[in-house]
JSON list of C-alpha atoms and ligand atoms in Angstrom, two decimals:
[
{"chain": "A", "resi": 1, "resn": "UNK", "atom": "CA", "xyz": [-9.78, 5.62, 66.09]},
{"chain": "A", "resi": 2, "resn": "UNK", "atom": "CA", "xyz": [-7.51, 8.93, 66.97]},
{"chain": "A", "resi": 3, "resn": "UNK", "atom": "CA", "xyz": [-7.65, 11.51, 63.76]},
{"chain": "A", "resi": 4, "resn": "UNK", "atom": "CA", "xyz": [-4.31, 10.96, 61.98]},
{"chain": "A", "resi": 5, "resn": "UNK", "atom": "CA", "xyz": [-4.74, 10.73, 59.22]},
{"chain": "A", "resi": 6, "resn": "UNK", "atom": "CA", "xyz": [-5.53, 14.72, 57.14]},
{"chain": "A", "resi": 7, "resn": "UNK", "atom": "CA", "xyz": [-2.36, 14.51, 55.89]},
{"chain": "A", "resi": 8, "resn": "UNK", "atom": "CA", "xyz": [-1.61, 11.05, 55.44]},
{"chain": "A", "resi": 9, "resn": "UNK", "atom": "CA", "xyz": [-0.14, 10.32, 51.55]},
{"chain": "A", "resi": 10, "resn": "UNK", "atom": "CA", "xyz": [-3.15, 7.75, 51.28]},
{"chain": "A", "resi": 11, "resn": "UNK", "atom": "CA", "xyz": [-5.86, 8.42, 52.47]},
{"chain": "A", "resi": 12, "resn": "UNK", "atom": "CA", "xyz": [-6.22, 8.70, 48.77]},
{"chain": "A", "resi": 13, "resn": "UNK", "atom": "CA", "xyz": [-7.61, 12.24, 47.76]},
{"chain": "A", "resi": 14, "resn": "UNK", "atom": "CA", "xyz": [-9.97, 12.70, 44.68]},
{"chain": "A", "resi": 15, "resn": "UNK", "atom": "CA", "xyz": [-8.31, 15.34, 42.65]},
{"chain": "A", "resi": 16, "resn": "UNK", "atom": "CA", "xyz": [-11.29, 17.35, 40.48]},
{"chain": "A", "resi": 17, "resn": "UNK", "atom": "CA", "xyz": [-13.76, 14.88, 42.01]},
{"chain": "A", "resi": 18, "resn": "UNK", "atom": "CA", "xyz": [-11.92, 12.01, 40.34]},
{"chain": "A", "resi": 19, "resn": "UNK", "atom": "CA", "xyz": [-9.70, 9.70, 41.34]},
{"chain": "A", "resi": 20, "resn": "UNK", "atom": "CA", "xyz": [-6.70, 9.26, 40.82]},
{"chain": "A", "resi": 21, "resn": "UNK", "atom": "CA", "xyz": [-4.16, 6.57, 40.39]},
{"chain": "A", "resi": 22, "resn": "UNK", "atom": "CA", "xyz": [-1.03, 6.34, 43.37]},
{"chain": "A", "resi": 23, "resn": "UNK", "atom": "CA", "xyz": [2.29, 7.27, 41.65]},
{"chain": "A", "resi": 24, "resn": "UNK", "atom": "CA", "xyz": [5.21, 4.75, 42.80]},
{"chain": "A", "resi": 25, "resn": "UNK", "atom": "CA", "xyz": [7.72, 6.09, 44.86]},
{"chain": "A", "resi": 26, "resn": "UNK", "atom": "CA", "xyz": [10.18, 3.92, 42.75]},
{"chain": "A", "resi": 27, "resn": "UNK", "atom": "CA", "xyz": [10.51, 1.93, 39.50]},
{"chain": "A", "resi": 28, "resn": "UNK", "atom": "CA", "xyz": [8.48, -0.70, 39.03]},
{"chain": "A", "resi": 29, "resn": "UNK", "atom": "CA", "xyz": [11.61, -2.77, 38.36]},
{"chain": "A", "resi": 30, "resn": "UNK", "atom": "CA", "xyz": [13.70, -1.48, 41.56]},
{"chain": "A", "resi": 31, "resn": "UNK", "atom": "CA", "xyz": [12.13, -4.38, 43.27]},
{"chain": "A", "resi": 32, "resn": "UNK", "atom": "CA", "xyz": [13.45, -6.96, 41.53]},
{"chain": "A", "resi": 33, "resn": "UNK", "atom": "CA", "xyz": [14.61, -9.94, 41.86]},
{"chain": "A", "resi": 34, "resn": "UNK", "atom": "CA", "xyz": [12.36, -10.08, 44.55]},
{"chain": "A", "resi": 35, "resn": "UNK", "atom": "CA", "xyz": [9.11, -8.68, 42.93]},
{"chain": "A", "resi": 36, "resn": "UNK", "atom": "CA", "xyz": [9.23, -8.76, 39.41]},
{"chain": "A", "resi": 37, "resn": "UNK", "atom": "CA", "xyz": [9.18, -6.22, 37.22]},
{"chain": "A", "resi": 38, "resn": "UNK", "atom": "CA", "xyz": [6.46, -7.75, 35.35]},
{"chain": "A", "resi": 39, "resn": "UNK", "atom": "CA", "xyz": [4.41, -8.29, 38.48]},
{"chain": "A", "resi": 40, "resn": "UNK", "atom": "CA", "xyz": [4.95, -4.91, 39.67]},
{"chain": "A", "resi": 41, "resn": "UNK", "atom": "CA", "xyz": [4.09, -3.29, 36.69]},
{"chain": "A", "resi": 42, "resn": "UNK", "atom": "CA", "xyz": [0.34, -5.56, 36.14]},
{"chain": "A", "resi": 43, "resn": "UNK", "atom": "CA", "xyz": [-0.53, -5.40, 39.40]},
{"chain": "A", "resi": 44, "resn": "UNK", "atom": "CA", "xyz": [0.08, -0.96, 39.78]},
{"chain": "A", "resi": 45, "resn": "UNK", "atom": "CA", "xyz": [-1.31, -0.30, 36.27]},
{"chain": "A", "resi": 46, "resn": "UNK", "atom": "CA", "xyz": [-3.86, -2.55, 35.91]},
{"chain": "A", "resi": 47, "resn": "UNK", "atom": "CA", "xyz": [-4.86, -4.03, 39.22]},
{"chain": "A", "resi": 48, "resn": "UNK", "atom": "CA", "xyz": [-4.52, -1.10, 41.48]},
{"chain": "A", "resi": 49, "resn": "UNK", "atom": "CA", "xyz": [-5.93, 1.20, 38.16]},
{"chain": "A", "resi": 50, "resn": "UNK", "atom": "CA", "xyz": [-8.89, -0.85, 37.60]},
{"chain": "A", "resi": 51, "resn": "UNK", "atom": "CA", "xyz": [-10.06, -0.29, 41.31]},
{"chain": "A", "resi": 52, "resn": "UNK", "atom": "CA", "xyz": [-9.48, 3.58, 41.16]},
{"chain": "A", "resi": 53, "resn": "UNK", "atom": "CA", "xyz": [-11.29, 3.66, 37.99]},
{"chain": "A", "resi": 54, "resn": "UNK", "atom": "CA", "xyz": [-14.01, 0.57, 39.20]},
{"chain": "A", "resi": 55, "resn": "UNK", "atom": "CA", "xyz": [-14.58, 3.96, 42.40]},
{"chain": "A", "resi": 56, "resn": "UNK", "atom": "CA", "xyz": [-14.82, 6.77, 40.08]},
{"chain": "A", "resi": 57, "resn": "UNK", "atom": "CA", "xyz": [-17.56, 4.49, 38.01]},
{"chain": "A", "resi": 58, "resn": "UNK", "atom": "CA", "xyz": [-19.61, 3.81, 41.23]},
{"chain": "A", "resi": 59, "resn": "UNK", "atom": "CA", "xyz": [-19.57, 7.79, 42.77]},
{"chain": "A", "resi": 60, "resn": "UNK", "atom": "CA", "xyz": [-20.25, 8.94, 40.02]},
{"chain": "A", "resi": 61, "resn": "UNK", "atom": "CA", "xyz": [-23.65, 10.72, 40.45]},
{"chain": "A", "resi": 62, "resn": "UNK", "atom": "CA", "xyz": [-22.85, 11.13, 44.19]},
{"chain": "A", "resi": 63, "resn": "UNK", "atom": "CA", "xyz": [-21.10, 14.52, 44.21]},
{"chain": "A", "resi": 64, "resn": "UNK", "atom": "CA", "xyz": [-21.12, 14.77, 47.55]},
{"chain": "A", "resi": 65, "resn": "UNK", "atom": "CA", "xyz": [-19.26, 11.80, 47.73]},
{"chain": "A", "resi": 66, "resn": "UNK", "atom": "CA", "xyz": [-17.05, 12.17, 44.97]},
{"chain": "A", "resi": 67, "resn": "UNK", "atom": "CA", "xyz": [-15.18, 15.17, 47.39]},
{"chain": "A", "resi": 68, "resn": "UNK", "atom": "CA", "xyz": [-14.70, 12.58, 49.61]},
{"chain": "A", "resi": 69, "resn": "UNK", "atom": "CA", "xyz": [-10.87, 10.66, 49.98]},
{"chain": "A", "resi": 70, "resn": "UNK", "atom": "CA", "xyz": [-10.69, 6.48, 49.28]},
{"chain": "A", "resi": 71, "resn": "UNK", "atom": "CA", "xyz": [-9.46, 6.70, 53.22]},
{"chain": "A", "resi": 72, "resn": "UNK", "atom": "CA", "xyz": [-13.48, 8.71, 54.53]},
{"chain": "A", "resi": 73, "resn": "UNK", "atom": "CA", "xyz": [-15.44, 6.52, 52.49]},
{"chain": "A", "resi": 74, "resn": "UNK", "atom": "CA", "xyz": [-13.68, 3.26, 54.00]},
{"chain": "A", "resi": 75, "resn": "UNK", "atom": "CA", "xyz": [-14.21, 5.13, 57.69]},
{"chain": "A", "resi": 76, "resn": "UNK", "atom": "CA", "xyz": [-17.48, 6.54, 56.51]},
{"chain": "A", "resi": 77, "resn": "UNK", "atom": "CA", "xyz": [-19.03, 3.16, 54.66]},
{"chain": "A", "resi": 78, "resn": "UNK", "atom": "CA", "xyz": [-22.58, 4.21, 56.60]},
{"chain": "A", "resi": 79, "resn": "UNK", "atom": "CA", "xyz": [-23.05, 7.93, 54.64]},
{"chain": "A", "resi": 80, "resn": "UNK", "atom": "CA", "xyz": [-22.78, 5.19, 51.51]},
{"chain": "A", "resi": 81, "resn": "UNK", "atom": "CA", "xyz": [-25.98, 5.00, 50.23]},
{"chain": "A", "resi": 82, "resn": "UNK", "atom": "CA", "xyz": [-26.69, 0.63, 49.77]},
{"chain": "A", "resi": 83, "resn": "UNK", "atom": "CA", "xyz": [-27.07, 0.79, 46.19]},
{"chain": "A", "resi": 84, "resn": "UNK", "atom": "CA", "xyz": [-23.19, 1.69, 46.11]},
{"chain": "A", "resi": 85, "resn": "UNK", "atom": "CA", "xyz": [-21.69, 0.71, 49.34]},
{"chain": "A", "resi": 86, "resn": "UNK", "atom": "CA", "xyz": [-20.15, -3.22, 47.94]},
{"chain": "A", "resi": 87, "resn": "UNK", "atom": "CA", "xyz": [-18.72, -1.33, 44.92]},
{"chain": "A", "resi": 88, "resn": "UNK", "atom": "CA", "xyz": [-17.40, 1.33, 47.14]},
{"chain": "A", "resi": 89, "resn": "UNK", "atom": "CA", "xyz": [-16.27, -0.54, 50.50]},
{"chain": "A", "resi": 90, "resn": "UNK", "atom": "CA", "xyz": [-14.55, -2.88, 48.15]},
{"chain": "A", "resi": 91, "resn": "UNK", "atom": "CA", "xyz": [-12.97, -0.13, 45.51]},
{"chain": "A", "resi": 92, "resn": "UNK", "atom": "CA", "xyz": [-11.70, 2.37, 48.53]},
{"chain": "A", "resi": 93, "resn": "UNK", "atom": "CA", "xyz": [-9.57, -0.46, 49.99]},
{"chain": "A", "resi": 94, "resn": "UNK", "atom": "CA", "xyz": [-8.44, -1.03, 47.06]},
{"chain": "A", "resi": 95, "resn": "UNK", "atom": "CA", "xyz": [-7.54, 2.16, 46.21]},
{"chain": "A", "resi": 96, "resn": "UNK", "atom": "CA", "xyz": [-5.66, 2.85, 50.44]},
{"chain": "A", "resi": 97, "resn": "UNK", "atom": "CA", "xyz": [-4.47, -0.95, 50.52]},
{"chain": "A", "resi": 98, "resn": "UNK", "atom": "CA", "xyz": [-2.45, -1.15, 48.05]},
{"chain": "A", "resi": 99, "resn": "UNK", "atom": "CA", "xyz": [-1.45, 2.67, 47.95]},
{"chain": "A", "resi": 100, "resn": "UNK", "atom": "CA", "xyz": [-0.24, 1.64, 51.73]},
{"chain": "A", "resi": 101, "resn": "UNK", "atom": "CA", "xyz": [1.21, -1.98, 50.47]},
{"chain": "A", "resi": 102, "resn": "UNK", "atom": "CA", "xyz": [3.40, 0.41, 47.84]},
{"chain": "A", "resi": 103, "resn": "UNK", "atom": "CA", "xyz": [4.85, 2.81, 50.79]},
{"chain": "A", "resi": 104, "resn": "UNK", "atom": "CA", "xyz": [5.10, -0.13, 52.89]},
{"chain": "A", "resi": 105, "resn": "UNK", "atom": "CA", "xyz": [8.45, -1.03, 50.24]},
{"chain": "A", "resi": 106, "resn": "UNK", "atom": "CA", "xyz": [11.35, -0.20, 48.91]},
{"chain": "A", "resi": 107, "resn": "UNK", "atom": "CA", "xyz": [14.27, -0.26, 46.60]},
{"chain": "A", "resi": 108, "resn": "UNK", "atom": "CA", "xyz": [16.74, 1.03, 49.94]},
{"chain": "A", "resi": 109, "resn": "UNK", "atom": "CA", "xyz": [15.75, 2.09, 53.88]},
{"chain": "A", "resi": 110, "resn": "UNK", "atom": "CA", "xyz": [16.22, 0.36, 56.66]},
{"chain": "A", "resi": 111, "resn": "UNK", "atom": "CA", "xyz": [15.34, -3.26, 56.82]},
{"chain": "A", "resi": 112, "resn": "UNK", "atom": "CA", "xyz": [14.83, -3.98, 59.65]},
{"chain": "A", "resi": 113, "resn": "UNK", "atom": "CA", "xyz": [12.58, -1.59, 62.78]},
{"chain": "A", "resi": 114, "resn": "UNK", "atom": "CA", "xyz": [14.49, 0.33, 64.62]},
{"chain": "A", "resi": 115, "resn": "UNK", "atom": "CA", "xyz": [13.53, 3.94, 67.43]},
{"chain": "A", "resi": 116, "resn": "UNK", "atom": "CA", "xyz": [10.38, 3.26, 69.71]},
{"chain": "A", "resi": 117, "resn": "UNK", "atom": "CA", "xyz": [8.87, 0.58, 66.45]},
{"chain": "A", "resi": 118, "resn": "UNK", "atom": "CA", "xyz": [11.54, -1.65, 67.23]},
{"chain": "A", "resi": 119, "resn": "UNK", "atom": "CA", "xyz": [10.76, -1.08, 71.52]},
{"chain": "A", "resi": 120, "resn": "UNK", "atom": "CA", "xyz": [7.66, -2.03, 71.42]},
{"chain": "A", "resi": 121, "resn": "UNK", "atom": "CA", "xyz": [7.71, -5.11, 68.49]},
{"chain": "A", "resi": 122, "resn": "UNK", "atom": "CA", "xyz": [10.15, -6.87, 71.58]},
{"chain": "A", "resi": 123, "resn": "UNK", "atom": "CA", "xyz": [7.59, -5.65, 73.88]},
{"chain": "A", "resi": 124, "resn": "UNK", "atom": "CA", "xyz": [4.39, -6.58, 72.26]},
{"chain": "A", "resi": 125, "resn": "UNK", "atom": "CA", "xyz": [5.22, -9.45, 69.88]},
{"chain": "A", "resi": 126, "resn": "UNK", "atom": "CA", "xyz": [8.14, -11.01, 71.30]},
{"chain": "A", "resi": 127, "resn": "UNK", "atom": "CA", "xyz": [11.27, -9.51, 69.41]},
{"chain": "A", "resi": 128, "resn": "UNK", "atom": "CA", "xyz": [11.95, -9.28, 65.57]},
{"chain": "A", "resi": 129, "resn": "UNK", "atom": "CA", "xyz": [12.17, -12.50, 65.00]},
{"chain": "A", "resi": 130, "resn": "UNK", "atom": "CA", "xyz": [8.55, -13.53, 66.70]},
{"chain": "A", "resi": 131, "resn": "UNK", "atom": "CA", "xyz": [7.57, -11.13, 64.98]},
{"chain": "A", "resi": 132, "resn": "UNK", "atom": "CA", "xyz": [8.48, -12.32, 61.29]},
{"chain": "A", "resi": 133, "resn": "UNK", "atom": "CA", "xyz": [7.53, -15.86, 61.41]},
{"chain": "A", "resi": 134, "resn": "UNK", "atom": "CA", "xyz": [3.58, -14.62, 62.98]},
{"chain": "A", "resi": 135, "resn": "UNK", "atom": "CA", "xyz": [3.40, -12.23, 60.27]},
{"chain": "A", "resi": 136, "resn": "UNK", "atom": "CA", "xyz": [4.21, -15.01, 57.40]},
{"chain": "A", "resi": 137, "resn": "UNK", "atom": "CA", "xyz": [2.48, -17.37, 58.57]},
{"chain": "A", "resi": 138, "resn": "UNK", "atom": "CA", "xyz": [-0.75, -14.75, 58.99]},
{"chain": "A", "resi": 139, "resn": "UNK", "atom": "CA", "xyz": [-0.19, -14.25, 55.59]},
{"chain": "A", "resi": 140, "resn": "UNK", "atom": "CA", "xyz": [0.21, -17.97, 54.88]},
{"chain": "A", "resi": 141, "resn": "UNK", "atom": "CA", "xyz": [-3.59, -18.80, 56.56]},
{"chain": "A", "resi": 142, "resn": "UNK", "atom": "CA", "xyz": [-4.71, -15.84, 54.88]},
{"chain": "A", "resi": 143, "resn": "UNK", "atom": "CA", "xyz": [-7.70, -17.98, 52.39]},
{"chain": "A", "resi": 144, "resn": "UNK", "atom": "CA", "xyz": [-8.09, -16.55, 49.73]},
{"chain": "A", "resi": 145, "resn": "UNK", "atom": "CA", "xyz": [-7.75, -12.67, 48.80]},
{"chain": "A", "resi": 146, "resn": "UNK", "atom": "CA", "xyz": [-6.90, -10.84, 51.54]},
{"chain": "A", "resi": 147, "resn": "UNK", "atom": "CA", "xyz": [-3.67, -8.41, 53.31]},
{"chain": "A", "resi": 148, "resn": "UNK", "atom": "CA", "xyz": [-1.46, -8.83, 56.75]},
{"chain": "A", "resi": 149, "resn": "UNK", "atom": "CA", "xyz": [-0.70, -6.27, 58.47]},
{"chain": "A", "resi": 150, "resn": "UNK", "atom": "CA", "xyz": [1.36, -5.23, 61.40]},
{"chain": "A", "resi": 151, "resn": "UNK", "atom": "CA", "xyz": [-1.15, -2.66, 63.28]},
{"chain": "A", "resi": 152, "resn": "UNK", "atom": "CA", "xyz": [-1.25, -0.89, 66.72]},
{"chain": "A", "resi": 153, "resn": "UNK", "atom": "CA", "xyz": [-4.86, -0.46, 68.90]},
{"chain": "A", "resi": 154, "resn": "UNK", "atom": "CA", "xyz": [-5.67, 2.66, 70.18]},
{"chain": "A", "resi": 155, "resn": "UNK", "atom": "CA", "xyz": [-3.82, 1.70, 73.39]},
{"chain": "A", "resi": 156, "resn": "UNK", "atom": "CA", "xyz": [-0.76, 1.66, 70.77]},
{"chain": "A", "resi": 157, "resn": "UNK", "atom": "CA", "xyz": [0.13, -2.24, 71.57]},
{"chain": "A", "resi": 158, "resn": "UNK", "atom": "CA", "xyz": [1.19, -3.66, 68.13]},
{"chain": "A", "resi": 159, "resn": "UNK", "atom": "CA", "xyz": [-0.71, -7.16, 66.65]},
{"chain": "A", "resi": 160, "resn": "UNK", "atom": "CA", "xyz": [-0.60, -8.89, 63.39]},
{"chain": "A", "resi": 161, "resn": "UNK", "atom": "CA", "xyz": [-4.15, -9.40, 62.00]},
{"chain": "A", "resi": 162, "resn": "UNK", "atom": "CA", "xyz": [-5.46, -10.29, 58.73]},
{"chain": "A", "resi": 163, "resn": "UNK", "atom": "CA", "xyz": [-8.32, -9.13, 56.33]},
{"chain": "A", "resi": 164, "resn": "UNK", "atom": "CA", "xyz": [-10.05, -10.11, 52.98]},
{"chain": "A", "resi": 165, "resn": "UNK", "atom": "CA", "xyz": [-11.07, -9.10, 49.88]},
{"chain": "A", "resi": 166, "resn": "UNK", "atom": "CA", "xyz": [-9.83, -5.36, 50.50]},
{"chain": "A", "resi": 167, "resn": "UNK", "atom": "CA", "xyz": [-11.27, -4.69, 54.09]},
{"chain": "A", "resi": 168, "resn": "UNK", "atom": "CA", "xyz": [-8.88, -2.30, 56.15]},
{"chain": "A", "resi": 169, "resn": "UNK", "atom": "CA", "xyz": [-8.03, -3.13, 59.50]},
{"chain": "A", "resi": 170, "resn": "UNK", "atom": "CA", "xyz": [-9.13, 1.28, 60.11]},
{"chain": "A", "resi": 171, "resn": "UNK", "atom": "CA", "xyz": [-12.52, 0.03, 60.07]},
{"chain": "A", "resi": 172, "resn": "UNK", "atom": "CA", "xyz": [-12.35, -1.87, 62.86]},
{"chain": "A", "resi": 173, "resn": "UNK", "atom": "CA", "xyz": [-9.74, 1.14, 64.86]},
{"chain": "A", "resi": 174, "resn": "UNK", "atom": "CA", "xyz": [-6.50, -0.24, 64.05]},
{"chain": "A", "resi": 175, "resn": "UNK", "atom": "CA", "xyz": [-4.04, 2.00, 62.66]},
{"chain": "A", "resi": 176, "resn": "UNK", "atom": "CA", "xyz": [-1.96, 0.41, 59.49]},
{"chain": "A", "resi": 177, "resn": "UNK", "atom": "CA", "xyz": [1.71, 0.48, 60.48]},
{"chain": "A", "resi": 178, "resn": "UNK", "atom": "CA", "xyz": [2.20, -2.14, 57.65]},
{"chain": "A", "resi": 179, "resn": "UNK", "atom": "CA", "xyz": [0.66, -4.19, 54.90]},
{"chain": "A", "resi": 180, "resn": "UNK", "atom": "CA", "xyz": [1.04, -6.89, 52.42]},
{"chain": "A", "resi": 181, "resn": "UNK", "atom": "CA", "xyz": [-0.48, -8.67, 49.94]},
{"chain": "A", "resi": 182, "resn": "UNK", "atom": "CA", "xyz": [-1.08, -11.58, 49.64]},
{"chain": "A", "resi": 183, "resn": "UNK", "atom": "CA", "xyz": [-3.71, -11.50, 46.55]},
{"chain": "A", "resi": 184, "resn": "UNK", "atom": "CA", "xyz": [-1.96, -14.36, 44.73]},
{"chain": "A", "resi": 185, "resn": "UNK", "atom": "CA", "xyz": [-1.93, -10.97, 41.63]},
{"chain": "A", "resi": 186, "resn": "UNK", "atom": "CA", "xyz": [0.97, -9.58, 43.36]},
{"chain": "A", "resi": 187, "resn": "UNK", "atom": "CA", "xyz": [3.24, -12.95, 43.32]},
{"chain": "A", "resi": 188, "resn": "UNK", "atom": "CA", "xyz": [1.98, -15.83, 40.77]},
{"chain": "A", "resi": 189, "resn": "UNK", "atom": "CA", "xyz": [3.19, -15.40, 37.89]},
{"chain": "A", "resi": 190, "resn": "UNK", "atom": "CA", "xyz": [7.36, -15.51, 40.29]},
{"chain": "A", "resi": 191, "resn": "UNK", "atom": "CA", "xyz": [6.17, -17.67, 42.94]},
{"chain": "A", "resi": 192, "resn": "UNK", "atom": "CA", "xyz": [3.31, -19.24, 41.56]},
{"chain": "A", "resi": 193, "resn": "UNK", "atom": "CA", "xyz": [0.74, -21.82, 44.10]},
{"chain": "A", "resi": 194, "resn": "UNK", "atom": "CA", "xyz": [3.93, -21.05, 46.54]},
{"chain": "A", "resi": 195, "resn": "UNK", "atom": "CA", "xyz": [2.52, -17.77, 48.64]},
{"chain": "A", "resi": 196, "resn": "UNK", "atom": "CA", "xyz": [5.08, -18.57, 51.39]},
{"chain": "A", "resi": 197, "resn": "UNK", "atom": "CA", "xyz": [8.28, -17.94, 49.64]},
{"chain": "A", "resi": 198, "resn": "UNK", "atom": "CA", "xyz": [6.33, -14.72, 48.90]},
{"chain": "A", "resi": 199, "resn": "UNK", "atom": "CA", "xyz": [5.97, -13.48, 52.23]},
{"chain": "A", "resi": 200, "resn": "UNK", "atom": "CA", "xyz": [9.65, -14.92, 53.32]},
{"chain": "A", "resi": 201, "resn": "UNK", "atom": "CA", "xyz": [11.59, -12.58, 50.80]},
{"chain": "A", "resi": 202, "resn": "UNK", "atom": "CA", "xyz": [9.09, -10.04, 51.31]},
{"chain": "A", "resi": 203, "resn": "UNK", "atom": "CA", "xyz": [11.70, -8.63, 54.25]},
{"chain": "A", "resi": 204, "resn": "UNK", "atom": "CA", "xyz": [14.53, -7.69, 51.63]},
{"chain": "A", "resi": 205, "resn": "UNK", "atom": "CA", "xyz": [12.20, -4.71, 50.47]},
{"chain": "A", "resi": 206, "resn": "UNK", "atom": "CA", "xyz": [9.97, -3.79, 53.03]},
{"chain": "A", "resi": 207, "resn": "UNK", "atom": "CA", "xyz": [10.76, -0.13, 54.61]},
{"chain": "A", "resi": 208, "resn": "UNK", "atom": "CA", "xyz": [11.35, -0.30, 58.23]},
{"chain": "A", "resi": 209, "resn": "UNK", "atom": "CA", "xyz": [12.14, 3.53, 57.86]},
{"chain": "A", "resi": 210, "resn": "UNK", "atom": "CA", "xyz": [8.32, 4.40, 56.52]},
{"chain": "A", "resi": 211, "resn": "UNK", "atom": "CA", "xyz": [7.07, 1.53, 59.22]},
{"chain": "A", "resi": 212, "resn": "UNK", "atom": "CA", "xyz": [8.74, 3.80, 61.84]},
{"chain": "A", "resi": 213, "resn": "UNK", "atom": "CA", "xyz": [7.61, 6.83, 61.24]},
{"chain": "A", "resi": 214, "resn": "UNK", "atom": "CA", "xyz": [4.08, 5.30, 60.85]},
{"chain": "A", "resi": 215, "resn": "UNK", "atom": "CA", "xyz": [4.19, 4.51, 64.06]},
{"chain": "A", "resi": 216, "resn": "UNK", "atom": "CA", "xyz": [5.71, 7.17, 66.12]},
{"chain": "A", "resi": 217, "resn": "UNK", "atom": "CA", "xyz": [3.12, 9.38, 63.92]},
{"chain": "A", "resi": 218, "resn": "UNK", "atom": "CA", "xyz": [0.80, 7.44, 65.61]},
{"chain": "A", "resi": 219, "resn": "UNK", "atom": "CA", "xyz": [1.31, 6.96, 68.60]},
{"chain": "A", "resi": 220, "resn": "UNK", "atom": "CA", "xyz": [2.79, 10.88, 69.41]},
{"chain": "A", "resi": 221, "resn": "UNK", "atom": "CA", "xyz": [0.68, 11.78, 72.18]},
{"chain": "A", "resi": 222, "resn": "UNK", "atom": "CA", "xyz": [-1.86, 14.76, 70.46]},
{"chain": "A", "resi": 223, "resn": "UNK", "atom": "CA", "xyz": [-0.77, 18.76, 70.10]},
{"chain": "B", "resi": 301, "resn": "MN", "atom": "MN1", "xyz": [-2.77, -6.06, 45.25]}
]
């Protein structure tokens, strides 16, 4: 995987040895009606917060690892002791993935990809309409809890993929361009069992300016 995340906000750097809950770049109510305020509040201040708390708990007494970003921990699990590896994998993943998810959305911003990202979606995924269909289908098929992603491989080719639990495709060398959370806690209050309705409505709050910037950074030639 290219070294691309040194100054990435979702590297999730600790402050004074402790991981801290990501601040949202908008209010909990700002994505309504597509994602209601109550869902956002619980998702952010209870679910995401619990992953941060459990990550800090797992790292207690491991001073060398407490200085590392959650992103680094995810990509270097072989350096994490066996006794805390599962907790670190799940909770560092929960922290990073939710940060990426919050930043994938916005109450404003472009609702379609542009520039090089739009061209790459046309080239690799058959266009925006086909991409959205593939992304929704993949999200619907995640069995249990997980995530659906638009990723770029080392050569810059885009694909849609999914992960279970809080795994992140970067562990397999794939760069996350866009992500949606398909855990039930992301949609159950509003949509109950209808995950497909949530996936379909989600496009109305996706921030394609952000995705376009992430993609451009990743595909830019190394300085
Ligand atoms: Mn979640």
